[in-house]
Short mmCIF file of C-alpha atoms (C1' of nucleotides) in Angstrom, two decimals:
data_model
loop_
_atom_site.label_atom_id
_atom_site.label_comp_id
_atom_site.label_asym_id
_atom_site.label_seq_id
_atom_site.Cartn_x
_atom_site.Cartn_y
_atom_site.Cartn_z
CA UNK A 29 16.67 195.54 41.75
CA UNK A 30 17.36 197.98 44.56
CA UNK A 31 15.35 199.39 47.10
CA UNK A 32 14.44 201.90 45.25
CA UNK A 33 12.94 200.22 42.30
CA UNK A 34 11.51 202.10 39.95
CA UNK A 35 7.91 203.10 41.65
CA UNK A 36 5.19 204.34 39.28
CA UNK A 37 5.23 207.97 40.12
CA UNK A 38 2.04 208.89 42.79
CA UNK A 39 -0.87 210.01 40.31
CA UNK A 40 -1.90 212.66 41.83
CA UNK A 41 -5.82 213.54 41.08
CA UNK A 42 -7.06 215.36 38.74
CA UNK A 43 -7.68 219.17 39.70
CA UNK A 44 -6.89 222.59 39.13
CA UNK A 45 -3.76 221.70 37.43
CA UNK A 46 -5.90 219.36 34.70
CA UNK A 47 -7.89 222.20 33.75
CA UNK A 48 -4.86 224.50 33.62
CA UNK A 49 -3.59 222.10 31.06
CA UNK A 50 -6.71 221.37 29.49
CA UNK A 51 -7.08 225.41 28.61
CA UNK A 52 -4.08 225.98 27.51
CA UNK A 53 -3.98 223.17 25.09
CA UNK A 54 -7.15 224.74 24.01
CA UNK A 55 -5.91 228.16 23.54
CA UNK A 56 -2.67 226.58 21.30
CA UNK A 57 -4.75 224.20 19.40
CA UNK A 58 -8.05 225.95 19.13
CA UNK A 59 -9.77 224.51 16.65
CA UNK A 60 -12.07 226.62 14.48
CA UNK A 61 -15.80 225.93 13.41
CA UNK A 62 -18.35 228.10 12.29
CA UNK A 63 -20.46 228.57 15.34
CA UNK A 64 -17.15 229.49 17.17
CA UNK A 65 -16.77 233.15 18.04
CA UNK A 66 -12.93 234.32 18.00
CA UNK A 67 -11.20 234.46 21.59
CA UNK A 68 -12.63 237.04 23.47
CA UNK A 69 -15.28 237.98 21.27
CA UNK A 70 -18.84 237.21 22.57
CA UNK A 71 -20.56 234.23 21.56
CA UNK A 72 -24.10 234.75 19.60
CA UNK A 73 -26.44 232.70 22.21
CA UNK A 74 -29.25 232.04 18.45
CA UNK A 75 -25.37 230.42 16.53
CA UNK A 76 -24.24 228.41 20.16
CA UNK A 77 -28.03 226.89 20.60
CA UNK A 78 -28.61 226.53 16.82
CA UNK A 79 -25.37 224.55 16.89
CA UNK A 80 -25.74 222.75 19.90
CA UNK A 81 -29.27 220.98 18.61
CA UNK A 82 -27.89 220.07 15.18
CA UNK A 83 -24.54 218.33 16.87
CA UNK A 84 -27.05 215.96 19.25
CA UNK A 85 -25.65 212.50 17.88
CA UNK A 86 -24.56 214.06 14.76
CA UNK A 87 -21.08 214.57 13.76
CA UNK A 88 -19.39 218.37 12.83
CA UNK A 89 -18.64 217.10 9.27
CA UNK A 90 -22.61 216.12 8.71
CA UNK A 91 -23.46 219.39 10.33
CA UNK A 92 -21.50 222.61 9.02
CA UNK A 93 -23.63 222.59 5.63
CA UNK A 94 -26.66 222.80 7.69
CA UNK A 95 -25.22 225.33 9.85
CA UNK A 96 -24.53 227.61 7.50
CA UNK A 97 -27.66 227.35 5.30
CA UNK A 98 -29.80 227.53 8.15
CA UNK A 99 -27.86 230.97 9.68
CA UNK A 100 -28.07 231.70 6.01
CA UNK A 101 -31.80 231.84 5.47
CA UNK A 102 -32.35 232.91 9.13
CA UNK A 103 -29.83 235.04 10.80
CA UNK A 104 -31.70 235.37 14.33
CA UNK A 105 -34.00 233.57 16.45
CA UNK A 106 -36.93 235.82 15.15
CA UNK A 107 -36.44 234.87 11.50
CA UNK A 108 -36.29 231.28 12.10
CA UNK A 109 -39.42 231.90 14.69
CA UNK A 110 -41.85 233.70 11.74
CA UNK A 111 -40.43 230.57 9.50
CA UNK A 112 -43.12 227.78 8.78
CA UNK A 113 -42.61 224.63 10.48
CA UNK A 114 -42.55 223.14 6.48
CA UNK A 115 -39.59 225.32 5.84
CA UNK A 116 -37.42 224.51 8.60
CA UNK A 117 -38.22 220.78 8.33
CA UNK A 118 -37.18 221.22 4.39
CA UNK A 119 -34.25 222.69 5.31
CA UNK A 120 -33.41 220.30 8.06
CA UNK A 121 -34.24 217.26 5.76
CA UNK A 122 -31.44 214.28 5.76
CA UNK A 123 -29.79 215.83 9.18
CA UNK A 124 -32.13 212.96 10.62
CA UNK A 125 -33.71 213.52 14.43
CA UNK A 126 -36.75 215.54 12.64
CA UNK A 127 -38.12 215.96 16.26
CA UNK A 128 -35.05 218.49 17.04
CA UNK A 129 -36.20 220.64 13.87
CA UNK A 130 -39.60 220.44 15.35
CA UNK A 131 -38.63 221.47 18.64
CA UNK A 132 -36.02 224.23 17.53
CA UNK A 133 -38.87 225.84 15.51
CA UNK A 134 -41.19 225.61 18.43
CA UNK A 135 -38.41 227.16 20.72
CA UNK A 136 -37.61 229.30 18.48
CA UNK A 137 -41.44 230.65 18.84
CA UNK A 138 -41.00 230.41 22.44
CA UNK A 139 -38.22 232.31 22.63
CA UNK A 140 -39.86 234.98 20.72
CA UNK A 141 -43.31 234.90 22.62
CA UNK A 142 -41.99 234.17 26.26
CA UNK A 143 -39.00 236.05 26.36
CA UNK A 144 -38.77 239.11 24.33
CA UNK A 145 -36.63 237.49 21.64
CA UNK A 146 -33.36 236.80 23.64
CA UNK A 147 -32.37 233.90 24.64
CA UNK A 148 -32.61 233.30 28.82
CA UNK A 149 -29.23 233.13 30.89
CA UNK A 150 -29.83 230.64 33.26
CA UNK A 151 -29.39 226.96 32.86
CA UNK A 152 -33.30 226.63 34.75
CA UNK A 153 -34.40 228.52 32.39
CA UNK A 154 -32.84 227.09 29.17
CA UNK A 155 -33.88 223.75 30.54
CA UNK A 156 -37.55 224.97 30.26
CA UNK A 157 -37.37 225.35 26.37
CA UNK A 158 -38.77 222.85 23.77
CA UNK A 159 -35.60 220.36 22.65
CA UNK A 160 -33.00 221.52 25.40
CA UNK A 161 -32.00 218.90 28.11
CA UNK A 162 -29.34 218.72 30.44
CA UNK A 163 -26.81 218.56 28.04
CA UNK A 164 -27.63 221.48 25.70
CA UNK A 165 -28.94 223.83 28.91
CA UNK A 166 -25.53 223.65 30.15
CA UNK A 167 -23.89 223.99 27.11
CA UNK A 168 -25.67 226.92 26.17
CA UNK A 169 -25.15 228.36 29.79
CA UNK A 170 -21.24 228.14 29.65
CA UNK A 171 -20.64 228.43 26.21
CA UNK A 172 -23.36 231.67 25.28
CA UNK A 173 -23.02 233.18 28.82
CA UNK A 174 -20.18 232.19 30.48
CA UNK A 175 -22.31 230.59 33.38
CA UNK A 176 -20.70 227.77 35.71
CA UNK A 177 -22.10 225.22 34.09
CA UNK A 178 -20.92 221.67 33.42
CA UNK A 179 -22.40 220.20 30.04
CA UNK A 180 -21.82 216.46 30.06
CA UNK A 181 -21.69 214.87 26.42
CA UNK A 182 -20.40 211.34 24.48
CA UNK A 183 -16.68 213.48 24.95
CA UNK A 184 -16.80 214.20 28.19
CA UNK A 185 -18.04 211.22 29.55
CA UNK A 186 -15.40 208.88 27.77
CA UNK A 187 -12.83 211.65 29.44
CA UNK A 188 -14.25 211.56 32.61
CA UNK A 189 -14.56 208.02 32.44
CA UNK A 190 -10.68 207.89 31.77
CA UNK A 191 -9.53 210.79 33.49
CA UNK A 192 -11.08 208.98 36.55
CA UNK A 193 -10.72 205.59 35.89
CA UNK A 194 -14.25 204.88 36.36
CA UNK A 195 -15.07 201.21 35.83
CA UNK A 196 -19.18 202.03 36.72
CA UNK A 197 -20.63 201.31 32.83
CA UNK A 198 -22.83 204.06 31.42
CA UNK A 199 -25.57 204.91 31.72
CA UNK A 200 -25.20 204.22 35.08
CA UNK A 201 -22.36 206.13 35.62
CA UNK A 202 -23.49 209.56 34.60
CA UNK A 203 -24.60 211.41 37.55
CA UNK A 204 -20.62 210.67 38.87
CA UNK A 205 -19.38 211.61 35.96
CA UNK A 206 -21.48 214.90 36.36
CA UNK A 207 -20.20 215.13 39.42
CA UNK A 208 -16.65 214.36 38.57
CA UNK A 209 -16.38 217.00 35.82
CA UNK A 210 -18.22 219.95 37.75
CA UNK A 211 -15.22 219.84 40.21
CA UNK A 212 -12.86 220.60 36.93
CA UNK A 213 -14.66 223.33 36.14
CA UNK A 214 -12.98 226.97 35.71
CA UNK A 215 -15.34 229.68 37.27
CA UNK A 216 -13.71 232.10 34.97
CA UNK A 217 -13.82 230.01 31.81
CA UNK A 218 -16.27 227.46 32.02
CA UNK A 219 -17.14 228.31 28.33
CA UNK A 220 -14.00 227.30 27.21
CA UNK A 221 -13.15 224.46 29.43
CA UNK A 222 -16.55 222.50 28.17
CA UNK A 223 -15.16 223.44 24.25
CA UNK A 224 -11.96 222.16 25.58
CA UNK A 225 -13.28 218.71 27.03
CA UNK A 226 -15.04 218.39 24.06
CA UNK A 227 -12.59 219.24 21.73
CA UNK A 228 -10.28 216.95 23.54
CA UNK A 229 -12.54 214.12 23.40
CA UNK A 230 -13.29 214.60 19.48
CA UNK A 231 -9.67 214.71 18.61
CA UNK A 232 -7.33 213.18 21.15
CA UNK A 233 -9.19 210.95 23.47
CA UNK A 234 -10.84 209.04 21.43
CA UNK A 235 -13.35 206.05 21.57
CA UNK A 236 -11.08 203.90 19.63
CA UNK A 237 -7.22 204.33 19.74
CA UNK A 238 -7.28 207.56 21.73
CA UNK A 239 -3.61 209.41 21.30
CA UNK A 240 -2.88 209.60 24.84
CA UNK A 241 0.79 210.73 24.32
CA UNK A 242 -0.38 213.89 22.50
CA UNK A 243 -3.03 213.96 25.62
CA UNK A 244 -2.17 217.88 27.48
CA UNK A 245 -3.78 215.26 30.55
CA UNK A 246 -2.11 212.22 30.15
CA UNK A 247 -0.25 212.59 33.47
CA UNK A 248 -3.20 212.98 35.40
CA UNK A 249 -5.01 210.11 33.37
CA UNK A 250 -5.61 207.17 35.92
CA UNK A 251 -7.39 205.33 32.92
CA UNK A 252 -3.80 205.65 30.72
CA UNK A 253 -1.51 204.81 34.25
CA UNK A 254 -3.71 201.77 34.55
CA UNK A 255 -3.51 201.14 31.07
CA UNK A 256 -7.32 200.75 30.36
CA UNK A 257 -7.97 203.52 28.94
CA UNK A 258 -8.88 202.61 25.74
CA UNK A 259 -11.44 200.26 27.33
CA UNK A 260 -12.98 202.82 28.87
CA UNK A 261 -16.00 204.10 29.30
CA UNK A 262 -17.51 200.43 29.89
CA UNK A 263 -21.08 200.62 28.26
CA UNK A 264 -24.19 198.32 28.96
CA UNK A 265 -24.67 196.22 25.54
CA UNK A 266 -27.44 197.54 23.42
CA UNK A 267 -30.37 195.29 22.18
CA UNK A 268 -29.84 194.30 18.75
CA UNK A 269 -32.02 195.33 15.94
CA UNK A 270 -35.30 193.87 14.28
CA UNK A 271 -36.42 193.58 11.10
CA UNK A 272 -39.35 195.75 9.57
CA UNK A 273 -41.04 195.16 5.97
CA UNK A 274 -43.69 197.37 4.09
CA UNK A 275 -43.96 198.57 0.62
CA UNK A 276 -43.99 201.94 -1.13
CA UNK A 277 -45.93 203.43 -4.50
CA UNK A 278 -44.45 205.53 -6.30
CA UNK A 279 -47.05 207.58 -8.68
CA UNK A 280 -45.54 208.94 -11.36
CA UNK A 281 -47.93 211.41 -13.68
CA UNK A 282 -47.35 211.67 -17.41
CA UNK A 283 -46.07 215.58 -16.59
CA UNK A 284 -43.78 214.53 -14.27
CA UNK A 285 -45.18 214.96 -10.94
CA UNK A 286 -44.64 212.14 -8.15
CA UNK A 287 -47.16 211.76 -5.51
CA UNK A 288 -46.11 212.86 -2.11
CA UNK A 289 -47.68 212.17 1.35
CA UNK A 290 -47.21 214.16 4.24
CA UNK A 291 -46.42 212.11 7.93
CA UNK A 292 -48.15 212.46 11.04
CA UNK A 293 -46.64 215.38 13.17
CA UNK A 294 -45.58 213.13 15.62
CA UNK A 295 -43.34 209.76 15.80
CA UNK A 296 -40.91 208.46 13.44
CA UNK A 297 -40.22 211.02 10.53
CA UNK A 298 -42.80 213.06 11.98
CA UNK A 299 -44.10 216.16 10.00
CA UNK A 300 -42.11 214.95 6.78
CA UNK A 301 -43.12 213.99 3.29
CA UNK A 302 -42.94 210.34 2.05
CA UNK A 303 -43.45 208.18 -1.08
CA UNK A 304 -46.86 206.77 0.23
CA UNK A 305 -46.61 203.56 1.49
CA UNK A 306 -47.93 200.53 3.43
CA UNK A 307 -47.12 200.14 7.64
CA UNK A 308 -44.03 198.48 8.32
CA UNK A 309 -44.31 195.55 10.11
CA UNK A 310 -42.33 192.89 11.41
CA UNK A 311 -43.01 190.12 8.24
CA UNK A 312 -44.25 190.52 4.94
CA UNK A 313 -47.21 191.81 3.87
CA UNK A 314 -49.16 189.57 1.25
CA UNK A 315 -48.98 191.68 -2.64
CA UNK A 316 -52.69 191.68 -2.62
CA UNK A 317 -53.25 192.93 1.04
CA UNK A 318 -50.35 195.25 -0.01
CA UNK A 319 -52.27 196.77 -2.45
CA UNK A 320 -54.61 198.24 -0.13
CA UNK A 321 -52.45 200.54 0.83
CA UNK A 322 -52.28 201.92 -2.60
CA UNK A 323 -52.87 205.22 -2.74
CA UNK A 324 -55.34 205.08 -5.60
CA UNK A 325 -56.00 202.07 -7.70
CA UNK A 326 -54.08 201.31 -10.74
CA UNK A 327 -51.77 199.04 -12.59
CA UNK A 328 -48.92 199.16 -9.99
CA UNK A 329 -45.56 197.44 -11.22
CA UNK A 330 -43.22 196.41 -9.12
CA UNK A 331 -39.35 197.32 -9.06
CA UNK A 332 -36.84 195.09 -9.32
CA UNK A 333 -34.56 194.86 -6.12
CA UNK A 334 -35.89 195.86 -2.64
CA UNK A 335 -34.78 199.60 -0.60
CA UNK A 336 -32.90 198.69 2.64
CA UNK A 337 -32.33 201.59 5.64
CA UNK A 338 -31.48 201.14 9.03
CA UNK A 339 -32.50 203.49 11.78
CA UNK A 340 -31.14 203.49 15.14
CA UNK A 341 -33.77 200.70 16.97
CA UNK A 342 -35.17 198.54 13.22
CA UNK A 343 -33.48 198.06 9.77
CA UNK A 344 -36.73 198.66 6.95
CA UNK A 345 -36.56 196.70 3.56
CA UNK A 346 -39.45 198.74 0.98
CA UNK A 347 -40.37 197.00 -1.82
CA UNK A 348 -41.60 199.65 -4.60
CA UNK A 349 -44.43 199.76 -7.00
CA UNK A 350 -44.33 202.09 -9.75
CA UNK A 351 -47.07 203.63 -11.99
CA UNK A 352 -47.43 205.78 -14.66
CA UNK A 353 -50.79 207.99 -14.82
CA UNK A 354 -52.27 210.23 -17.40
CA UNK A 355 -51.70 213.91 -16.05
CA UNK A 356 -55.58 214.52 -16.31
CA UNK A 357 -56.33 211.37 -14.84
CA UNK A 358 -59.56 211.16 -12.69
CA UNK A 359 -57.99 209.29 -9.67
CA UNK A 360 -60.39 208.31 -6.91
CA UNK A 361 -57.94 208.26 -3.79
CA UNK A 362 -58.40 205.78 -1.09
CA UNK A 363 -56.45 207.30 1.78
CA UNK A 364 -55.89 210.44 3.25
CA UNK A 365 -56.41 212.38 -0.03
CA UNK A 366 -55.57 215.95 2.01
CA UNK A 367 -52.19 214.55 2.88
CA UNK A 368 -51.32 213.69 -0.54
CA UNK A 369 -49.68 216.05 -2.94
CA UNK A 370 -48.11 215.89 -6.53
CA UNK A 371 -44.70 217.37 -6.75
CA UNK A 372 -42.70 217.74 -9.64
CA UNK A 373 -39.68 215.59 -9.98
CA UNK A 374 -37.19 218.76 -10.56
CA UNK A 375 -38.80 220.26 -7.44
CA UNK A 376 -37.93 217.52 -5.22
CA UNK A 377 -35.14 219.43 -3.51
CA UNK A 378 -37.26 221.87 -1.82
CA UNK A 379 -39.50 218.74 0.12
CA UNK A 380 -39.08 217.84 3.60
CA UNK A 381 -38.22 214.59 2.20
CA UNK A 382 -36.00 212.13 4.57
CA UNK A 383 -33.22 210.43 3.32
CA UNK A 384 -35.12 206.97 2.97
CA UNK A 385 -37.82 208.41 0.92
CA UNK A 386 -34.99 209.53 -1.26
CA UNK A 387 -33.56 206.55 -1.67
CA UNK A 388 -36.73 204.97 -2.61
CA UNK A 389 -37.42 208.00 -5.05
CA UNK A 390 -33.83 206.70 -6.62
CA UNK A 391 -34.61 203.76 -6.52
CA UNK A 392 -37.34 203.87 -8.45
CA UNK A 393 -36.66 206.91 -11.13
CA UNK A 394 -32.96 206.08 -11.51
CA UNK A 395 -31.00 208.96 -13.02
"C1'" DA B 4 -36.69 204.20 32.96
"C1'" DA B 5 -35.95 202.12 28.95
"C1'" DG B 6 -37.08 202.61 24.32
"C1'" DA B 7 -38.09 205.77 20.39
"C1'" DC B 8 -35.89 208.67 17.51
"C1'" DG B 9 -31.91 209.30 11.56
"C1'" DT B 10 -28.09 209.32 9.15
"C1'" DG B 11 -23.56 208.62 7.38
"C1'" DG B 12 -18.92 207.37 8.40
"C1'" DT B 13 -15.40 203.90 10.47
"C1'" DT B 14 -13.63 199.78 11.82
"C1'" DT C 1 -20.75 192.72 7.26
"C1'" DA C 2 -22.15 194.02 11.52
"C1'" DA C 3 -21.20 196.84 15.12
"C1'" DC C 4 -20.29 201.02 16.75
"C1'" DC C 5 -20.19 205.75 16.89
"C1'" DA C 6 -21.50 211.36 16.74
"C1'" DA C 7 -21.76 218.02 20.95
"C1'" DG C 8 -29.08 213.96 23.49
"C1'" DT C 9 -34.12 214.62 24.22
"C1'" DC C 10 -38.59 213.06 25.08
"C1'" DT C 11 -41.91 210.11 27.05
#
DNA sequence: AAGACGTGGTT
DNA sequence: TAACCAAGTCT
């Protein structure tokens, strides 16, 4: 070995020339998706926020349906504004989160009432509205308005984190990472370069066997030089999940109408229908103290097998009781009778009904 | 400031 | 299977 052994080449850090690379991956690779405008053309500020809530911590692939119905039935921020808060939560039902549907309705209003129906520039501003933090303010900045913002999501974090070779774990690490990625920015594309991070991230540098040799930034990468990128971002361990237990009645009239119960506005599910059903605690509830609960009284049977569903901080196991009443039936409710209504079973598709109440529907009325 | 807040897909 | 993940926000 010589002198002159082989020396990793100096990384030099990442600036203008990462971006340069970044965009023009971008521009060769572009990947298209509905709420993308063509190059050039200007983006529609109601399709870039309308997109930007339903992607918060839920993939494209769950999304575009939604998308596209939603733009369907309301073209413009003052359609979905003069929708009711029932119809957009209908609409939005199994895209889980219900509080963004809440919150995009409300802005939507807001929009509307506060601001003449457009849509404000400024990243302040857009802050200001009902379901837009940080993340989506900038986004909506740079991406609707060309502003020199930096949006920081999951993506660009984990490239950040790589790019940099930042060995801080999350969440600590964010305001660097903020930091970090503003001095990448374009000021004549920052639109594009926070697509193009994000893009990147999505399809390239990924959490789990990211393709750095395909990576337009691999040369810059001090994560990939120091051979940790893969490992990176580092991430604080999450508390792991408890258990919660309740039971749901399912009331089934001889017509074919099932008993429906609409949630409190706020919290979990708020605002959305449910198979009524006991609270769900952290044991068992006793059958008889079970009962209760009931919505009415009456010979409740139960269903063989239990409904499991995990949600992000507690996995829920139902058990189901089932009756059959006569469709004149005098029923003498014991809860809440104004929340309760009877739906018919074929119109079940237009309830704001959450994807665990379908599955106990299923469960219960299988076919 | 840490926990609440959905769902479906991957590994 | 359990763990982890996806274009975060609100309180």
């Amino acid at each position: 070995m010589g002198a002159v052994a082989r020396k990793q080449l100096p990384l030099r850090p990442a600036g203008p020339d990462t971006t340069a690379a970044l965009l023009d991956w971008y521009d060769s690779e572009r990947r298209e998706l509905p709420w993308r405008s063509p190059p050039g053309r200007k983006a529609d500020p109601y399709r870039v926020w309308l997109s930007e809530i339903m992607l918060q911590q839920t993939t494209v692939k769950a999304v575009i349906p939604y998308y596209r119905e939603f733009l369907r039935a309301w073209p413009n921020v003052r359609a979905l504004a003069a929708a009711s808060l029932d119809e957009v939560l209908t609409k939005w039902a199994g895209l889980g989160y219900y509080s963004r549907a809440r919150n995009l309705h409300k802005c939507a209003i807001a929009i509307v009432e506060e601001h003449g129906g457009r849509f404000p520039r400024s990243e302040a501003a857009l802050r200001k509205l009902p379901g837009i933090g940080p993340y989506t303010a900038a986004a909506i900045a740079a991406i609707a308005f060309n502003e020199e913002a930096t949006p920081v999501d999951g993506n660009i974090e984990r490239v950040i984190a790589r790019l940099f070779a930042l060995r801080l774990p999350l969440p600590a690490a964010k305001s660097e990472i903020k930091r970090l990625a503003s001095t990448l920015v374009p000021s004549d594309r920052p639109g594009d370069f926070a697509q193009a991070m994000m893009d990147l991230g999505a399809t390239v540098c990924t959490p789990k066997r990211p393709s750095c040799l395909m990576c337009p930034i691999q040369p810059d990468c001090h994560g990939y030089a120091k051979g940790m990128a893969e490992s990176l971002p580092l991430k604080l361990a999450k508390p792991d999940r408890p258990s919660r237990f309740g039971y749901a009645f399912l009331a089934l009239s001889e017509d074919g109408h099932i008993l429906l119960r609409r949630r409190q506005e706020a919290g979990l599910l708020g605002g959305m229908m449910e198979v009524p059903s006991t609270e769900w605690r952290d044991d068992w509830l006793s059958v008889e103290d079970a009962m209760r609960s009931a919505p009415f009284k009456t010979d409740w049977w139960p269903v063989t097998g239990t409904v499991t569903h995990t949600f992000t901080h507690f996995r829920l196991q139902l058990n189901v009781y089932r009756a059959i009443v006569p469709a004149d039936a005098t029923l003498t409710f014991w809860s809440e009778p104004n929340r309760c209504r009877w739906v018919n079973r074929r119109d079940l598709h237009n309830e704001a009904l959450p994807s665990l109440m379908r599955k106990v529907i299923a469960h219960a009325l299988p076919q």
